[in-house]
């Protein structure tokens, strides 16, 4: 088969329209949740692993000492992030509201 380079949004449309069978993507892309795509395991470790991390200035942690423990409780899976991205990008929901609902469901607020 042929290999093509295309914009991220075009990749998902190509899969949706049957024009592509396999695409590369970020595991948290909204298109993964929207189309119910199956993510393949990178058992050869070809792709770099991108984990989200918090970056907080030390003066903020000094001012709010409980913040570090609170942030360490937030563990968002790739599936959860893809679903939240879909809610914002695909369904047009407000990002702050989606985040608030997630934190409420997890009992963090």
Coordinates of N, CA and C in Angstrom, one line a residue, residues 3-94:
X3 N 1.9 5.1 1.2 CA 2.0 5.9 2.4 C 1.9 7.4 2.0
X4 N 1.0 8.1 2.7 CA 0.8 9.5 2.4 C 0.9 10.3 3.7
X5 N 1.4 11.6 3.5 CA 1.4 12.5 4.6 C 0.2 13.4 4.5
X6 N -0.5 13.7 5.6 CA -1.6 14.5 5.6 C -1.9 15.2 6.9
X7 N -2.7 16.2 6.9 CA -3.0 16.9 8.1 C -3.8 16.0 9.1
X8 N -3.7 16.3 10.4 CA -4.3 15.4 11.4 C -5.8 15.2 11.1
X9 N -6.5 16.3 10.9 CA -7.9 16.2 10.6 C -8.2 15.4 9.3
X10 N -7.4 15.5 8.3 CA -7.6 14.8 7.1 C -7.4 13.3 7.3
X11 N -6.5 12.9 8.2 CA -6.3 11.5 8.5 C -7.6 10.8 9.0
X12 N -8.3 11.5 9.9 CA -9.5 10.9 10.5 C -10.6 10.8 9.4
X13 N -10.7 11.8 8.6 CA -11.7 11.8 7.5 C -11.4 10.7 6.5
X14 N -10.1 10.5 6.2 CA -9.7 9.4 5.3 C -10.1 8.0 5.9
X15 N -9.9 7.8 7.2 CA -10.3 6.6 7.8 C -11.9 6.4 7.8
X16 N -12.5 7.5 8.1 CA -14.0 7.5 8.1 C -14.6 7.2 6.7
X17 N -13.9 7.7 5.7 CA -14.4 7.5 4.3 C -13.8 6.2 3.7
X18 N -13.1 5.5 4.4 CA -12.5 4.2 3.9 C -11.4 4.4 2.9
X19 N -10.8 5.6 2.9 CA -9.6 5.9 2.1 C -8.3 5.5 2.7
X20 N -8.3 5.2 4.0 CA -7.1 4.8 4.7 C -7.5 3.7 5.7
X21 N -6.6 2.8 5.9 CA -6.8 1.7 6.8 C -6.1 1.9 8.1
X22 N -4.9 2.6 8.1 CA -4.1 2.8 9.2 C -3.6 4.2 9.2
X23 N -3.6 4.9 10.3 CA -3.0 6.2 10.4 C -2.2 6.3 11.7
X24 N -1.3 7.3 11.7 CA -0.5 7.6 12.9 C -1.3 8.7 13.6
X25 N -1.3 8.7 14.9 CA -2.1 9.8 15.6 C -1.6 9.9 17.0
X26 N -2.0 10.9 17.7 CA -1.8 11.0 19.2 C -2.9 10.2 19.8
X27 N -2.6 9.4 20.8 CA -3.5 8.6 21.5 C -4.7 9.3 22.1
X28 N -4.5 10.6 22.3 CA -5.6 11.4 23.0 C -6.3 12.3 22.0
X29 N -6.1 12.1 20.7 CA -6.8 12.9 19.7 C -8.3 12.7 19.8
X30 N -9.1 13.7 19.6 CA -10.5 13.6 19.6 C -11.0 12.6 18.6
X31 N -10.4 12.5 17.5 CA -10.8 11.6 16.4 C -10.8 10.1 16.8
X32 N -9.9 9.8 17.7 CA -9.8 8.4 18.2 C -11.1 8.0 18.9
X33 N -11.6 8.9 19.8 CA -12.9 8.7 20.5 C -14.1 8.8 19.5
X34 N -14.0 9.8 18.7 CA -15.2 10.1 17.7 C -15.4 8.9 16.8
X35 N -14.3 8.3 16.3 CA -14.5 7.1 15.4 C -14.4 5.8 16.0
X36 N -14.1 5.8 17.3 CA -13.9 4.5 18.0 C -12.8 3.7 17.5
X37 N -11.7 4.3 17.2 CA -10.5 3.6 16.6 C -9.8 2.7 17.6
X38 N -9.2 1.7 17.1 CA -8.4 0.7 17.9 C -7.0 1.2 17.8
X39 N -6.4 1.5 19.0 CA -5.0 1.9 19.1 C -4.2 0.6 19.1
X40 N -3.1 0.6 18.3 CA -2.2 -0.5 18.3 C -1.1 -0.3 19.3
X41 N -0.6 -1.4 19.9 CA 0.4 -1.3 20.8 C 1.8 -1.1 20.1
X42 N 2.6 -0.2 20.5 CA 3.9 0.1 19.9 C 4.9 -0.8 20.6
X43 N 4.8 -2.1 20.4 CA 5.7 -3.0 21.1 C 7.2 -2.9 20.6
X44 N 7.4 -2.2 19.5 CA 8.8 -2.0 19.1 C 9.3 -0.6 19.5
X45 N 8.5 0.1 20.2 CA 8.9 1.5 20.8 C 9.4 2.4 19.7
X46 N 8.7 2.4 18.6 CA 9.1 3.3 17.5 C 8.7 4.7 17.7
X47 N 7.6 5.0 18.3 CA 7.1 6.3 18.6 C 7.6 6.8 19.9
X48 N 7.9 8.1 20.1 CA 8.2 8.6 21.4 C 7.0 8.7 22.3
X49 N 7.2 8.5 23.5 CA 6.1 8.5 24.5 C 5.9 9.9 25.1
X50 N 4.7 10.5 24.9 CA 4.5 11.8 25.4 C 3.5 11.7 26.6
X51 N 4.0 12.0 27.8 CA 3.1 12.0 28.9 C 2.9 13.5 29.3
X52 N 1.7 13.8 29.7 CA 1.4 15.2 30.2 C 2.1 15.3 31.6
X53 N 2.5 16.5 31.9 CA 3.1 16.8 33.2 C 2.7 18.2 33.6
X54 N 2.7 18.4 34.9 CA 2.4 19.7 35.4 C 3.7 20.5 35.6
X55 N 3.6 21.8 35.2 CA 4.8 22.7 35.5 C 4.2 23.8 36.3
X56 N 4.7 23.9 37.6 CA 4.2 24.8 38.5 C 5.4 25.6 39.1
X57 N 5.3 26.9 39.1 CA 6.3 27.7 39.7 C 6.4 27.4 41.2
X58 N 7.6 27.5 41.7 CA 7.9 27.1 43.1 C 7.1 28.1 44.1
X59 N 7.0 29.4 43.7 CA 6.3 30.3 44.5 C 4.8 30.0 44.6
X60 N 4.3 29.4 43.6 CA 2.9 29.0 43.7 C 2.7 27.8 44.6
X61 N 3.7 26.9 44.6 CA 3.6 25.7 45.5 C 3.9 26.2 46.9
X62 N 4.7 27.2 47.1 CA 4.9 27.8 48.5 C 3.6 28.4 49.0
X63 N 2.9 29.1 48.1 CA 1.7 29.8 48.5 C 0.5 28.8 48.7
X64 N 0.5 27.7 47.9 CA -0.6 26.7 48.1 C 0.1 25.3 48.3
X65 N 0.5 25.0 49.5 CA 1.2 23.8 49.7 C 0.5 22.5 49.4
X66 N -0.9 22.6 49.5 CA -1.7 21.4 49.2 C -1.8 21.1 47.7
X67 N -1.4 22.0 46.9 CA -1.6 21.9 45.4 C -0.8 20.7 44.8
X68 N 0.4 20.5 45.3 CA 1.2 19.4 44.8 C 0.5 18.0 45.0
X69 N 0.0 17.8 46.2 CA -0.7 16.5 46.5 C -2.0 16.4 45.7
X70 N -2.7 17.5 45.5 CA -3.9 17.5 44.7 C -3.6 17.1 43.2
X71 N -2.6 17.8 42.7 CA -2.2 17.5 41.3 C -1.8 16.1 41.1
X72 N -1.1 15.5 42.1 CA -0.6 14.2 42.0 C -1.8 13.1 42.0
X73 N -2.9 13.6 42.4 CA -4.1 12.7 42.4 C -4.8 12.6 41.1
X74 N -4.5 13.6 40.2 CA -5.1 13.6 38.9 C -4.4 12.7 38.0
X75 N -5.0 11.6 37.6 CA -4.4 10.6 36.7 C -5.4 10.4 35.6
X76 N -5.1 11.0 34.5 CA -6.0 11.0 33.3 C -5.5 9.9 32.3
X77 N -6.3 8.9 32.0 CA -5.9 7.9 31.0 C -6.0 8.5 29.6
X78 N -5.3 7.9 28.7 CA -5.4 8.3 27.3 C -6.8 8.3 26.8
X79 N -7.6 7.2 27.2 CA -9.0 7.1 26.7 C -9.8 8.2 27.3
X80 N -9.6 8.6 28.6 CA -10.4 9.7 29.2 C -10.0 11.0 28.5
X81 N -8.7 11.2 28.2 CA -8.3 12.5 27.5 C -8.9 12.5 26.1
X82 N -8.9 11.4 25.4 CA -9.4 11.4 24.0 C -10.9 11.7 24.1
X83 N -11.6 11.2 25.1 CA -13.1 11.4 25.2 C -13.3 12.9 25.5
X84 N -12.5 13.5 26.4 CA -12.7 14.9 26.8 C -12.4 15.8 25.6
X85 N -11.3 15.4 24.8 CA -11.0 16.2 23.6 C -12.1 16.1 22.6
X86 N -12.7 15.0 22.5 CA -13.9 14.8 21.6 C -15.1 15.7 22.1
X87 N -15.3 15.7 23.4 CA -16.4 16.5 23.9 C -16.2 18.0 23.5
X88 N -14.9 18.5 23.6 CA -14.7 19.9 23.2 C -14.6 20.1 21.7
X89 N -13.8 19.3 21.0 CA -13.7 19.5 19.6 C -14.8 19.0 18.8
X90 N -15.4 17.8 19.1 CA -16.4 17.2 18.3 C -17.8 17.6 18.7
X91 N -18.1 17.9 20.0 CA -19.4 18.2 20.4 C -19.5 19.7 20.8
X92 N -18.4 20.4 20.8 CA -18.5 21.9 21.0 C -18.7 22.3 22.5
X93 N -18.5 21.4 23.4 CA -18.6 21.7 24.8 C -17.5 22.6 25.3
X94 N -17.7 23.4 26.3 CA -16.7 24.3 26.9 C -15.6 23.5 27.6

